[in-house]
PDB file of C-alpha atoms in Angstrom:
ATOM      1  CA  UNK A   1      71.099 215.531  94.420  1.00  0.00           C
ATOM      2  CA  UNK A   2      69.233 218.699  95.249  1.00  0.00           C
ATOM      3  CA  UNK A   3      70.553 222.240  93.975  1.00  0.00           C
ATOM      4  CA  UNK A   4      71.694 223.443  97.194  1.00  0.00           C
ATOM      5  CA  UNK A   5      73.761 220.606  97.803  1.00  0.00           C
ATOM      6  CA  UNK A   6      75.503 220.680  95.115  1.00  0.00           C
ATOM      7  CA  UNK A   7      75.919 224.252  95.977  1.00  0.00           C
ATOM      8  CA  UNK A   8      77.348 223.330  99.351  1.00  0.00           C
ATOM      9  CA  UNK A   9      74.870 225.271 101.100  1.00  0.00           C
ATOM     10  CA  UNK A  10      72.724 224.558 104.188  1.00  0.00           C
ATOM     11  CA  UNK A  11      70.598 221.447 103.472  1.00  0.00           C
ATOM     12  CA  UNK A  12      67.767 219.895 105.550  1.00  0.00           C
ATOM     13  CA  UNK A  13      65.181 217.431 105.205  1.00  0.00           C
ATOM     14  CA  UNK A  14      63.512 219.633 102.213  1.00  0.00           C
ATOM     15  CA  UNK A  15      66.754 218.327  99.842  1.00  0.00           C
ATOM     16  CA  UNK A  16      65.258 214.801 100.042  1.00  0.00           C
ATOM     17  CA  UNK A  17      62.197 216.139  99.063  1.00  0.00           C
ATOM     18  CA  UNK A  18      63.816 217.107  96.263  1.00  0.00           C
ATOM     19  CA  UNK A  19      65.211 213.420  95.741  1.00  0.00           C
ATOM     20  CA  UNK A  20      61.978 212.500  96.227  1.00  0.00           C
ATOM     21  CA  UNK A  21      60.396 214.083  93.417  1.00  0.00           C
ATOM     22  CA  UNK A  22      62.792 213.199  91.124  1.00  0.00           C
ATOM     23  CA  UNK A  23      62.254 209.005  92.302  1.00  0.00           C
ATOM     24  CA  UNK A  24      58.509 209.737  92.015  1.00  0.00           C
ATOM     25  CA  UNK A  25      59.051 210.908  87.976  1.00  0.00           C
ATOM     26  CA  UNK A  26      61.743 207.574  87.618  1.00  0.00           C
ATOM     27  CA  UNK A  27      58.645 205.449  89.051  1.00  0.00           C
ATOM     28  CA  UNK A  28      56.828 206.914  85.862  1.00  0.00           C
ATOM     29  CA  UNK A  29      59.291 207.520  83.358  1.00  0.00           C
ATOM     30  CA  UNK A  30      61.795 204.275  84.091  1.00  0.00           C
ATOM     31  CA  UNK A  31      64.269 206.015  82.748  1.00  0.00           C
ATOM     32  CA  UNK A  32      67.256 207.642  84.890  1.00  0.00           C
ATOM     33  CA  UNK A  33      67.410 211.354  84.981  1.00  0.00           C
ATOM     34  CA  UNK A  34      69.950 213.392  82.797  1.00  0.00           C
ATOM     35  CA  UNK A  35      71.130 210.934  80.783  1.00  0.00           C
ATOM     36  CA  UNK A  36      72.376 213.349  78.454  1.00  0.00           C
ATOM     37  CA  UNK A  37      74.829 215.028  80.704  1.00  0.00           C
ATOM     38  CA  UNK A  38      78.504 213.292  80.567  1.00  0.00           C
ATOM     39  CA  UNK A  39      80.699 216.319  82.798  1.00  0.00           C
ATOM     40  CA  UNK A  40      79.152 217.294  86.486  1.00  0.00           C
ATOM     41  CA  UNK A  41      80.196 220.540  85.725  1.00  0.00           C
ATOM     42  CA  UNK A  42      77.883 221.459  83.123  1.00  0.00           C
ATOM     43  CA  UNK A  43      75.487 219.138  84.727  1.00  0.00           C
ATOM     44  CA  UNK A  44      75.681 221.562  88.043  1.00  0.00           C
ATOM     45  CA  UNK A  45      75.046 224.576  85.782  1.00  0.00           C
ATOM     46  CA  UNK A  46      72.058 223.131  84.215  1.00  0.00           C
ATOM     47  CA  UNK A  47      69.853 221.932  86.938  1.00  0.00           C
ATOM     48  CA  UNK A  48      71.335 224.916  89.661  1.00  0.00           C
ATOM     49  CA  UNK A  49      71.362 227.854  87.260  1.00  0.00           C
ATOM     50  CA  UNK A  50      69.014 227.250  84.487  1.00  0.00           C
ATOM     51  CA  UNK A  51      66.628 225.332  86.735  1.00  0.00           C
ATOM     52  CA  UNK A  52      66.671 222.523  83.901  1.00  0.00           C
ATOM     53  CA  UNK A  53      64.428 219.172  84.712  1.00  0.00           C
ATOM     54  CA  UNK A  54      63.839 216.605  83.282  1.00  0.00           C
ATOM     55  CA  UNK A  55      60.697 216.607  80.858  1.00  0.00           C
ATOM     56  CA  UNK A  56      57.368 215.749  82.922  1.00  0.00           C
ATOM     57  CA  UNK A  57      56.240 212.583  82.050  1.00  0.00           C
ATOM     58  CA  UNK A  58      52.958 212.093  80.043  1.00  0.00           C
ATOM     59  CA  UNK A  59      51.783 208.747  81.777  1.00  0.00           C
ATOM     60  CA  UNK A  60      51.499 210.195  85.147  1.00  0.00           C
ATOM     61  CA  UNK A  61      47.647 211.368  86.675  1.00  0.00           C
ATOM     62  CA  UNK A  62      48.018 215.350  87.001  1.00  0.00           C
ATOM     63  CA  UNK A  63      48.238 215.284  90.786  1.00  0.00           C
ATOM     64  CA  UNK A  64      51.176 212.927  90.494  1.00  0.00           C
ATOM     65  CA  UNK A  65      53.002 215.438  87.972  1.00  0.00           C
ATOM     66  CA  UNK A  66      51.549 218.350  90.100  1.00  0.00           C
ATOM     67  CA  UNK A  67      53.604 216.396  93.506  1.00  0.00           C
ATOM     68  CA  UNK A  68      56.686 216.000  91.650  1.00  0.00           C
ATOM     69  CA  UNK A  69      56.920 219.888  89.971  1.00  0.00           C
ATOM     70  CA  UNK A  70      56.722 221.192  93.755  1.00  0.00           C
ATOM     71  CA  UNK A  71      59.410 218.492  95.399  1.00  0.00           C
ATOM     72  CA  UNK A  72      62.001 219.514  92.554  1.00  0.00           C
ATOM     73  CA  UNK A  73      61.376 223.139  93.041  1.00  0.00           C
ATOM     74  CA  UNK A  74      64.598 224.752  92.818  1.00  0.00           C
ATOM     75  CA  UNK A  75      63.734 226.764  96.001  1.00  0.00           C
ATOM     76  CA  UNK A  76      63.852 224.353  99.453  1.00  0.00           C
ATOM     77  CA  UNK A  77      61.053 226.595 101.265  1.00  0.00           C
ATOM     78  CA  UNK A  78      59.012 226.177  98.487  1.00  0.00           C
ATOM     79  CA  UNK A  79      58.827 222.390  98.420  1.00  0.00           C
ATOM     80  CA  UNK A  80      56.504 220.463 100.446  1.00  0.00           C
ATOM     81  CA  UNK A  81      57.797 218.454 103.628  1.00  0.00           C
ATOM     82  CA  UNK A  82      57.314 215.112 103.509  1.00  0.00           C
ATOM     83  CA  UNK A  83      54.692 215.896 107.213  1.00  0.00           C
ATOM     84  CA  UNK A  84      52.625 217.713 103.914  1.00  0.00           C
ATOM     85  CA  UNK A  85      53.479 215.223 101.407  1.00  0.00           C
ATOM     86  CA  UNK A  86      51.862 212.345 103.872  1.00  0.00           C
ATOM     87  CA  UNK A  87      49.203 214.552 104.293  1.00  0.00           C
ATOM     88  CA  UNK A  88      48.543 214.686 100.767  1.00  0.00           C
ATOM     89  CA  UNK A  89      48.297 211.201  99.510  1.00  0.00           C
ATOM     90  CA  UNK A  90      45.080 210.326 100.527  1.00  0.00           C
ATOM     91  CA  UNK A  91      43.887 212.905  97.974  1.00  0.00           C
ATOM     92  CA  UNK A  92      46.587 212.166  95.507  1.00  0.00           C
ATOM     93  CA  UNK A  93      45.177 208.088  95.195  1.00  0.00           C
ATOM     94  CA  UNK A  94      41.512 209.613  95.205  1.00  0.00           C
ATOM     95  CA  UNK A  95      42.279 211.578  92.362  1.00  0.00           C
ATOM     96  CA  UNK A  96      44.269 209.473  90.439  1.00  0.00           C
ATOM     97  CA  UNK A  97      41.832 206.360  91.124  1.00  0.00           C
ATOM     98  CA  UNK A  98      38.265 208.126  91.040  1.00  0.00           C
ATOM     99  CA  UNK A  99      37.197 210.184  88.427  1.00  0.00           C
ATOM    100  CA  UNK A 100      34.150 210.796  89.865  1.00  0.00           C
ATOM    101  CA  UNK A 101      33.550 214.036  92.686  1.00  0.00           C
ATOM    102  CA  UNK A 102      30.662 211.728  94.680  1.00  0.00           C
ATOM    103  CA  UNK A 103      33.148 208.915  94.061  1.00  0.00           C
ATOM    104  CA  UNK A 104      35.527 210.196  95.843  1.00  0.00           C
ATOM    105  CA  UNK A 105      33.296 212.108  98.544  1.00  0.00           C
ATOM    106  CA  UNK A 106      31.631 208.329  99.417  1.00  0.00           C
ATOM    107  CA  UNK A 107      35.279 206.903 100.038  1.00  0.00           C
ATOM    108  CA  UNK A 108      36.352 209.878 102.150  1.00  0.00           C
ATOM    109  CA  UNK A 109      33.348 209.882 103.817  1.00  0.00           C
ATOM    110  CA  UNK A 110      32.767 206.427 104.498  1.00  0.00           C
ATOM    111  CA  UNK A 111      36.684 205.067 105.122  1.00  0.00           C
ATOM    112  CA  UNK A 112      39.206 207.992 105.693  1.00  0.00           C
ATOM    113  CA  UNK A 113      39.059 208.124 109.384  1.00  0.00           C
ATOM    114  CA  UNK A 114      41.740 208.462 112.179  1.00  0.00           C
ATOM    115  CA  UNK A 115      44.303 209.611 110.040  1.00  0.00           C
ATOM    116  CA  UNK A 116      44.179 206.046 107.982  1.00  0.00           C
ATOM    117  CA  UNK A 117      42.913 205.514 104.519  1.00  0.00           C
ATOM    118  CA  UNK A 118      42.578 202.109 103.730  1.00  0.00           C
ATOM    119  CA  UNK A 119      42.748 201.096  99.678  1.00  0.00           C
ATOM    120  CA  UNK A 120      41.153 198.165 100.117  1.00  0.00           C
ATOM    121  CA  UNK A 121      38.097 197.582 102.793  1.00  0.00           C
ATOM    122  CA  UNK A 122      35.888 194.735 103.203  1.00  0.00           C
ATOM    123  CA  UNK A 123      33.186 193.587 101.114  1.00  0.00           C
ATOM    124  CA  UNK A 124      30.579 193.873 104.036  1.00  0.00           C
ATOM    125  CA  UNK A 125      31.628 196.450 105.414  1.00  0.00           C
ATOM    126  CA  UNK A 126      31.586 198.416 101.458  1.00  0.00           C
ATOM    127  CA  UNK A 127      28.200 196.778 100.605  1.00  0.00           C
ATOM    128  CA  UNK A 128      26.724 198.679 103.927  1.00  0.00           C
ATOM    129  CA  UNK A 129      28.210 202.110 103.420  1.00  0.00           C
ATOM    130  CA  UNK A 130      27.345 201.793  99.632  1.00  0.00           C
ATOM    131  CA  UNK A 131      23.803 200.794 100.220  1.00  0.00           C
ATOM    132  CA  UNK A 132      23.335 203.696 102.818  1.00  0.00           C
ATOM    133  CA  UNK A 133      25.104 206.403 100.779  1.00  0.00           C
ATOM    134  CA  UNK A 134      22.452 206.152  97.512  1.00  0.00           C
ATOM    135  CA  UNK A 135      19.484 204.849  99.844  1.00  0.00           C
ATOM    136  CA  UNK A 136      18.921 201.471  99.687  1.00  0.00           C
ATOM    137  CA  UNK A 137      17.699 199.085 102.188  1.00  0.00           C
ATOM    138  CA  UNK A 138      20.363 197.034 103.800  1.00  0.00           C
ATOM    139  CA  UNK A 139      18.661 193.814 102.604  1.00  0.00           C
ATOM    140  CA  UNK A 140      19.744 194.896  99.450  1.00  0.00           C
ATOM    141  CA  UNK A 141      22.958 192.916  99.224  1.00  0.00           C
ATOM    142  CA  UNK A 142      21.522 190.292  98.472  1.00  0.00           C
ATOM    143  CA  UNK A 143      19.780 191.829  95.751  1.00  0.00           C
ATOM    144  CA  UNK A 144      20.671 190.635  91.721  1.00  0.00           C
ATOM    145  CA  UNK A 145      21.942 194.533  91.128  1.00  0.00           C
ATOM    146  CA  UNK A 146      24.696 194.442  94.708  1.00  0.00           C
ATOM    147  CA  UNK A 147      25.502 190.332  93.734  1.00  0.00           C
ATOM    148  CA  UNK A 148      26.147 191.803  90.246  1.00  0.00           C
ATOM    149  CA  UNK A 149      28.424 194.703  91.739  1.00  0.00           C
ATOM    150  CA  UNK A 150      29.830 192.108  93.920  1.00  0.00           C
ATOM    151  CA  UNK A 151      31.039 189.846  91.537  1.00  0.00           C
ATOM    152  CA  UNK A 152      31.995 193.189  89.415  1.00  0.00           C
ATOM    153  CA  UNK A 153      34.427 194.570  91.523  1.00  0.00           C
ATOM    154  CA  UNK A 154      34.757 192.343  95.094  1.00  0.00           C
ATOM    155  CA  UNK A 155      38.523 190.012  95.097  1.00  0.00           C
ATOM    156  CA  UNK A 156      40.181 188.557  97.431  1.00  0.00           C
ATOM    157  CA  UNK A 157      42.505 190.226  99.495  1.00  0.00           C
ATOM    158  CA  UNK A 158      46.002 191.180  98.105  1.00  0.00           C
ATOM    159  CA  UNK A 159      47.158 190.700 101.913  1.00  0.00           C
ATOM    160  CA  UNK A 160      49.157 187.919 102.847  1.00  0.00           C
ATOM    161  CA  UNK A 161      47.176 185.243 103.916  1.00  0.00           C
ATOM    162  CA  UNK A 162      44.199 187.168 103.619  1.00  0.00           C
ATOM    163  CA  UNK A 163      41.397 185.175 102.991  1.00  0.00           C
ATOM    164  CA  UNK A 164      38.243 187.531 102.971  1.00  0.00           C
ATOM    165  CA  UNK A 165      35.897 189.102  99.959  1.00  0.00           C
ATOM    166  CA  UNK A 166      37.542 193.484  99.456  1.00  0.00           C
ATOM    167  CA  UNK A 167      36.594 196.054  97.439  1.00  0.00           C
ATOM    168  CA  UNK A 168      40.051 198.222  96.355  1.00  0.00           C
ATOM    169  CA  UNK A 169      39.979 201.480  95.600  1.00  0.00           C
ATOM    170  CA  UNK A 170      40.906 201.319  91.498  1.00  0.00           C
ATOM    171  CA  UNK A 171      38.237 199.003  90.777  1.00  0.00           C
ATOM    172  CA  UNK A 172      35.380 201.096  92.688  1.00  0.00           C
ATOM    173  CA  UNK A 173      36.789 203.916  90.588  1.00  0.00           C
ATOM    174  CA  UNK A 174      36.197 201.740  87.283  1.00  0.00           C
ATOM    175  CA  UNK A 175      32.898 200.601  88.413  1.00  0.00           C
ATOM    176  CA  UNK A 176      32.065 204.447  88.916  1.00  0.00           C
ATOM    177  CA  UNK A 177      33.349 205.780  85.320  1.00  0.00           C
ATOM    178  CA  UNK A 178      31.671 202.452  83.564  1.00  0.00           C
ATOM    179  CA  UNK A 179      28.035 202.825  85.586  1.00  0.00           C
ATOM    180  CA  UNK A 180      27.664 205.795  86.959  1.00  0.00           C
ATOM    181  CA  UNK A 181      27.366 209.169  88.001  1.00  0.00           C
ATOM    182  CA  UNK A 182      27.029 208.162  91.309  1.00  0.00           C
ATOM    183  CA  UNK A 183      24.217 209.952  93.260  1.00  0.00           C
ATOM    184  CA  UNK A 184      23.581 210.123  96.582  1.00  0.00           C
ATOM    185  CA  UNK A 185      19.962 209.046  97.426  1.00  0.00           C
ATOM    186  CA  UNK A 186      19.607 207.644  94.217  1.00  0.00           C
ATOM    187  CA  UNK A 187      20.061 203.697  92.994  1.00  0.00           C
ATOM    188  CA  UNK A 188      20.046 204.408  89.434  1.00  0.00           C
ATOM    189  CA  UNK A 189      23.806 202.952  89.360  1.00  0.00           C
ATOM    190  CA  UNK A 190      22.977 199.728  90.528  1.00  0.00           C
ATOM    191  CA  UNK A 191      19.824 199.748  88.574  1.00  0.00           C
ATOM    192  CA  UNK A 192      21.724 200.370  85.514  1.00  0.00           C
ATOM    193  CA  UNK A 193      24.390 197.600  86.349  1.00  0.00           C
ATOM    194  CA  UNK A 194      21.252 195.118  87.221  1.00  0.00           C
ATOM    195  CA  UNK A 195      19.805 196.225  84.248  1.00  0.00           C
ATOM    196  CA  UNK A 196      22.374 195.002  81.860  1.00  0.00           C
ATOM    197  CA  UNK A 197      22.666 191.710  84.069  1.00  0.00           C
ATOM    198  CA  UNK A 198      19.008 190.317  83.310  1.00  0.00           C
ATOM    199  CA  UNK A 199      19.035 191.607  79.713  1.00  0.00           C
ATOM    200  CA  UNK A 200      18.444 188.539  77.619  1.00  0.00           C
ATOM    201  CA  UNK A 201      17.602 189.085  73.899  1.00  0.00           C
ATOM    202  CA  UNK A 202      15.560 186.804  72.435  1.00  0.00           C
ATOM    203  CA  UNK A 203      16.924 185.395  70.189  1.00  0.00           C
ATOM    204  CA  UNK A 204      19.257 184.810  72.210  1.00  0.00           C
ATOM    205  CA  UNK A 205      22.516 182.330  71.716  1.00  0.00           C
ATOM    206  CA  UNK A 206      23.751 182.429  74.874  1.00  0.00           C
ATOM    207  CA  UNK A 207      22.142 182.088  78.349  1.00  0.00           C
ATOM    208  CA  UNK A 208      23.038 185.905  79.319  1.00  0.00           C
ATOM    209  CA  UNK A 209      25.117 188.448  77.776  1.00  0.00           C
ATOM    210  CA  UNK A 210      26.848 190.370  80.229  1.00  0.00           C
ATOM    211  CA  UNK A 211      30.201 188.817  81.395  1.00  0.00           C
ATOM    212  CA  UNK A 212      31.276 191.376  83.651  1.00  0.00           C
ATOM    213  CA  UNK A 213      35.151 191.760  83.962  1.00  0.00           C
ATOM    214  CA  UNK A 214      36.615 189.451  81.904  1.00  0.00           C
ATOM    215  CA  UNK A 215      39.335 189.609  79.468  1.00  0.00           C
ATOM    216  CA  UNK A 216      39.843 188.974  75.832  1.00  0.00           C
ATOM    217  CA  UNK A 217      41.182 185.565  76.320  1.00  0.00           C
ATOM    218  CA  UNK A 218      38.666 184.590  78.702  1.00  0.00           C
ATOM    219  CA  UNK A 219      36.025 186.288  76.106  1.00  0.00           C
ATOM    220  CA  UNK A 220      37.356 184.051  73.192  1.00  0.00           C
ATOM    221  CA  UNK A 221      36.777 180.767  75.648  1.00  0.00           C
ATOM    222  CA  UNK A 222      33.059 181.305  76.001  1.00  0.00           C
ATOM    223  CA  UNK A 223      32.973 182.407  72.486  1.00  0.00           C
ATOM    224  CA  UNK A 224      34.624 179.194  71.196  1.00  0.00           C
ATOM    225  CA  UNK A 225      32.453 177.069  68.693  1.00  0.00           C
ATOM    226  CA  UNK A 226      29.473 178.829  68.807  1.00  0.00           C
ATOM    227  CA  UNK A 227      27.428 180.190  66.325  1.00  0.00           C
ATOM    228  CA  UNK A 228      28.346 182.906  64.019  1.00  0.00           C
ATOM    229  CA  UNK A 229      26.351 185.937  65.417  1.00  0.00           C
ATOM    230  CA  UNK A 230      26.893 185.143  68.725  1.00  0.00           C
ATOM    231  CA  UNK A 231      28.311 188.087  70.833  1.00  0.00           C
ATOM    232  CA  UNK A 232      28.989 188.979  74.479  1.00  0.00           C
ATOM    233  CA  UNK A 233      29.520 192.327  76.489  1.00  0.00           C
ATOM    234  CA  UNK A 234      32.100 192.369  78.933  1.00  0.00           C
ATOM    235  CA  UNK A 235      33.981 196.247  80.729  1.00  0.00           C
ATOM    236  CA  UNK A 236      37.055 197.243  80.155  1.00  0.00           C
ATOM    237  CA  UNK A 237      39.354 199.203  82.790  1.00  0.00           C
ATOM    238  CA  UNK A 238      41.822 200.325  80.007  1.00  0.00           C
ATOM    239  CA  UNK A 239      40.267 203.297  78.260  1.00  0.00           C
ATOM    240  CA  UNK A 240      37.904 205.146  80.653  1.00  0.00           C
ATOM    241  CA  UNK A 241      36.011 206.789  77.284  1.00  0.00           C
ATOM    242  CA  UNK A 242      35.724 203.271  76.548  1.00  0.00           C
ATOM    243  CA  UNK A 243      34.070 201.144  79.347  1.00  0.00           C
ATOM    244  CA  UNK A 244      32.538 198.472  77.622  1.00  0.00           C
ATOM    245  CA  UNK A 245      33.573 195.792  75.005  1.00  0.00           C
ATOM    246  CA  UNK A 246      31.631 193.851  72.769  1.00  0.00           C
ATOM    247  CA  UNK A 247      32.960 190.182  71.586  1.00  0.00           C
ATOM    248  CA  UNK A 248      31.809 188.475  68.621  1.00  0.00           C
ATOM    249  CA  UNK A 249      31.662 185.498  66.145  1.00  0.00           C
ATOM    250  CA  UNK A 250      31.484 187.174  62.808  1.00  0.00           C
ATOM    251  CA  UNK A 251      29.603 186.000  60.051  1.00  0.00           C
ATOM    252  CA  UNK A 252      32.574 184.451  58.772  1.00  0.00           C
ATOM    253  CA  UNK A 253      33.404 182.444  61.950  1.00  0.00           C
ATOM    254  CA  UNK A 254      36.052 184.679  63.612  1.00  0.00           C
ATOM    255  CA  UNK A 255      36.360 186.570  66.617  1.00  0.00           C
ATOM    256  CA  UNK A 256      36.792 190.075  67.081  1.00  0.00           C
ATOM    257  CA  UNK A 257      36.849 192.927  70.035  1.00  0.00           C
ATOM    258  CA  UNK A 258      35.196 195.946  69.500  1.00  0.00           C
ATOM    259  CA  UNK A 259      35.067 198.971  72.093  1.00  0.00           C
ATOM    260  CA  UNK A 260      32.180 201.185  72.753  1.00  0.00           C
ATOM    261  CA  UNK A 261      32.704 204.676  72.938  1.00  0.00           C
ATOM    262  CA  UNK A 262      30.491 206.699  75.756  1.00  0.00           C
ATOM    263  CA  UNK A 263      30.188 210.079  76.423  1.00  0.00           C
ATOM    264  CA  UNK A 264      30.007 210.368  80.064  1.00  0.00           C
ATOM    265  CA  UNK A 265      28.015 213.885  79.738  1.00  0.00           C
ATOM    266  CA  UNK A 266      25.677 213.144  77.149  1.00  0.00           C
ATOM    267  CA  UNK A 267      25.348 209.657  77.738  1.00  0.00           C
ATOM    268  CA  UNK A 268      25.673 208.763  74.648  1.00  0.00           C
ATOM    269  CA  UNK A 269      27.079 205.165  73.025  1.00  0.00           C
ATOM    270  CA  UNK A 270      29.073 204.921  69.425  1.00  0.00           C
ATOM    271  CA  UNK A 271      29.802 201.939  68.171  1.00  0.00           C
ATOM    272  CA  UNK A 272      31.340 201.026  64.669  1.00  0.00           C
ATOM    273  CA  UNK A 273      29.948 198.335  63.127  1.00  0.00           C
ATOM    274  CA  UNK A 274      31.247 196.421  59.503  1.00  0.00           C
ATOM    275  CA  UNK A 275      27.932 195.504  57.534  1.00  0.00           C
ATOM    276  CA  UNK A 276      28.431 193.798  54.380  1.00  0.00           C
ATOM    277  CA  UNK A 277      31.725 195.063  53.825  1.00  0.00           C
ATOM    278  CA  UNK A 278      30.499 198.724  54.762  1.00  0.00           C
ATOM    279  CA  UNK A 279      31.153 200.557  57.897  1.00  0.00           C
ATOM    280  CA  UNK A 280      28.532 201.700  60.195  1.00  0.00           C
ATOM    281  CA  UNK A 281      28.445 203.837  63.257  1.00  0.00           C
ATOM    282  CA  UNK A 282      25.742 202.905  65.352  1.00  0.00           C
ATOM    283  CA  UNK A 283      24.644 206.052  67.691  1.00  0.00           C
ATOM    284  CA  UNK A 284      22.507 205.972  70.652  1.00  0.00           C
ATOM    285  CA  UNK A 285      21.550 207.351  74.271  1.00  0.00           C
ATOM    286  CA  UNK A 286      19.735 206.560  77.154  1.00  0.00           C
ATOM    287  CA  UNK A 287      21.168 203.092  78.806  1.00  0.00           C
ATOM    288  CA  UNK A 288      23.429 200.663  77.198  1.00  0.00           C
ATOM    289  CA  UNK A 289      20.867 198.098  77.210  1.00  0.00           C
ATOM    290  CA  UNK A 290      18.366 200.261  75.327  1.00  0.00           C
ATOM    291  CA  UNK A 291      21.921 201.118  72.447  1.00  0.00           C
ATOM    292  CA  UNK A 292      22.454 197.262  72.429  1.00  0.00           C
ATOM    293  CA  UNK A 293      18.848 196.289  71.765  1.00  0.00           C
ATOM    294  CA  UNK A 294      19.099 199.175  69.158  1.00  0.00           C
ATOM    295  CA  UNK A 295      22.505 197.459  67.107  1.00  0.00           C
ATOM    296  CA  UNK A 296      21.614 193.417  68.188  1.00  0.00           C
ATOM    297  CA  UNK A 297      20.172 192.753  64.230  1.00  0.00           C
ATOM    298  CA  UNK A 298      23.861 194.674  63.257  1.00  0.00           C
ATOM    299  CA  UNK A 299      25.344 192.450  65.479  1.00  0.00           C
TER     300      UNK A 299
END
């Protein structure tokens, strides 16, 4: 219940807004707001008087927190309507989905038109934007670096019934943060993703060792009964300073999960690595292929 209505004064559409906000932070927190008061009285005082709110929640993307500060504003005129608020989720999903400035400027670009803005849009359709935004031919798709992408970060639609290959939105922002920057003009994102697709060490003990987006369980599968030594790389979506993940058969037979830490400025890799019951953190830059050749023996 907005201030002003519990004021009795003039209301209008701008007191849902206010209700708004505060469903936005429940969404976030799932808790219910002011728990702590048990009298309306001194629960009228606190939120009309002292402007008291409930504390912002810490798992919420900034321009989610930023939404929900200005709907509970304690002044009407200074909320947003919800004509504005409309307005603003396009931007709000960018941001929270897409780290990345280009990232975001190809989506808007390519499928924010007429006032709609799709989170999901066709395979096709994404491969030829994609391949025109950093320059490469559209024969490309069929390419090992846009089959790799493909299988990366294509599903099938979340749609009832629908039956067709669709990029969404949170994955392209993944595949972004774990391969890029993106350029425009340049390929070196999809080089960099085809690169770690046809790497092949050689003493290899497994017929590739990229597995793309798989989980832990699904990691421990491939893993099972082979060799001690034998290790996989697979990304992650859960830690964005993390992006990759490196599965293993130790030398004594069991499996672990190890992340690898990357700096998206300076491009560089950290991994910790336990060598004959020492500790040791394996540094690198350059691509993740060149750091993995650079720990394999470790490994």
């Amino acid at each position: 219940m907005a201030p002003e209505v519990m004021l009795g004064k003039q209301i209008d559409g701008k007191s849902d807004v206010y209700s708004f906000g505060l469903c936005v932070w429940e969404l976030f927190s799932c808790q219910e707001p002011y728990q702590e008061f048990t009298n309306f009285n001194d629960f009228r005082r606190a939120v009309c008087f002292k402007q008291q709110r409930p504390d912002m929640v810490t798992n919420a993307p900034d321009p989610v927190k930023q939404l929900i500060v200005r709907c509970w504003d304690n002044e009407p005129k200074v909320r947003p309507s919800f004509t504005e608020i409309i307005d603003l989720l396009p931007d709000v999903f960018l941001n929270c989905m897409i780290a990345s400035k280009t990232g975001k400027e190809f989506w808007r670009s390519n499928f924010y038109k007429d006032g709609q803005f799709p989170l999901e849009i066709g395979w096709d359709q994404f491969a030829h934007a994609f391949c025109k935004y950093i320059s490469l031919p559209g024969t490309a798709v069929n390419d090992t670096g846009l089959l790799s992408c493909k299988n990366l970060i294509s599903e099938r639609s979340r749609h009832p019934g629908g039956d067709r290959d669709v990029v969404m939105l949170d994955r392209f922002g993944d595949f972004v943060t774990q391969f890029g920057p993106l350029q425009p003009g340049k390929a070196d994102i999809v080089e960099r993703l085809t690169e770690l697709a046809m790497y092949k060490p050689k003493k290899k003990l497994a017929s590739h060792v990229f597995f793309g987006n798989i989980g832990a369980q699904e990691a421990e599968k491939y893993l099972a009964g082979q060799e001690n030594g034998t290790w996989l790389v697979r990304v992650s979506n859960k830690d964005p300073t993390q992006p990759f993940v490196i599965s293993k058969v130790s030398r004594h037979g069991a499996i672990n999960h190890q992340r690898i830490s990357v700096d998206s400025k300076t491009g560089t890799y950290k991994l910790e690595i336990r060598v004959k019951d020492k500790v040791k953190l394996a540094e690198g830059q350059g691509s993740l292929v060149k750091f993995l050749k650079s720990v394999r023996e470790d490994l």
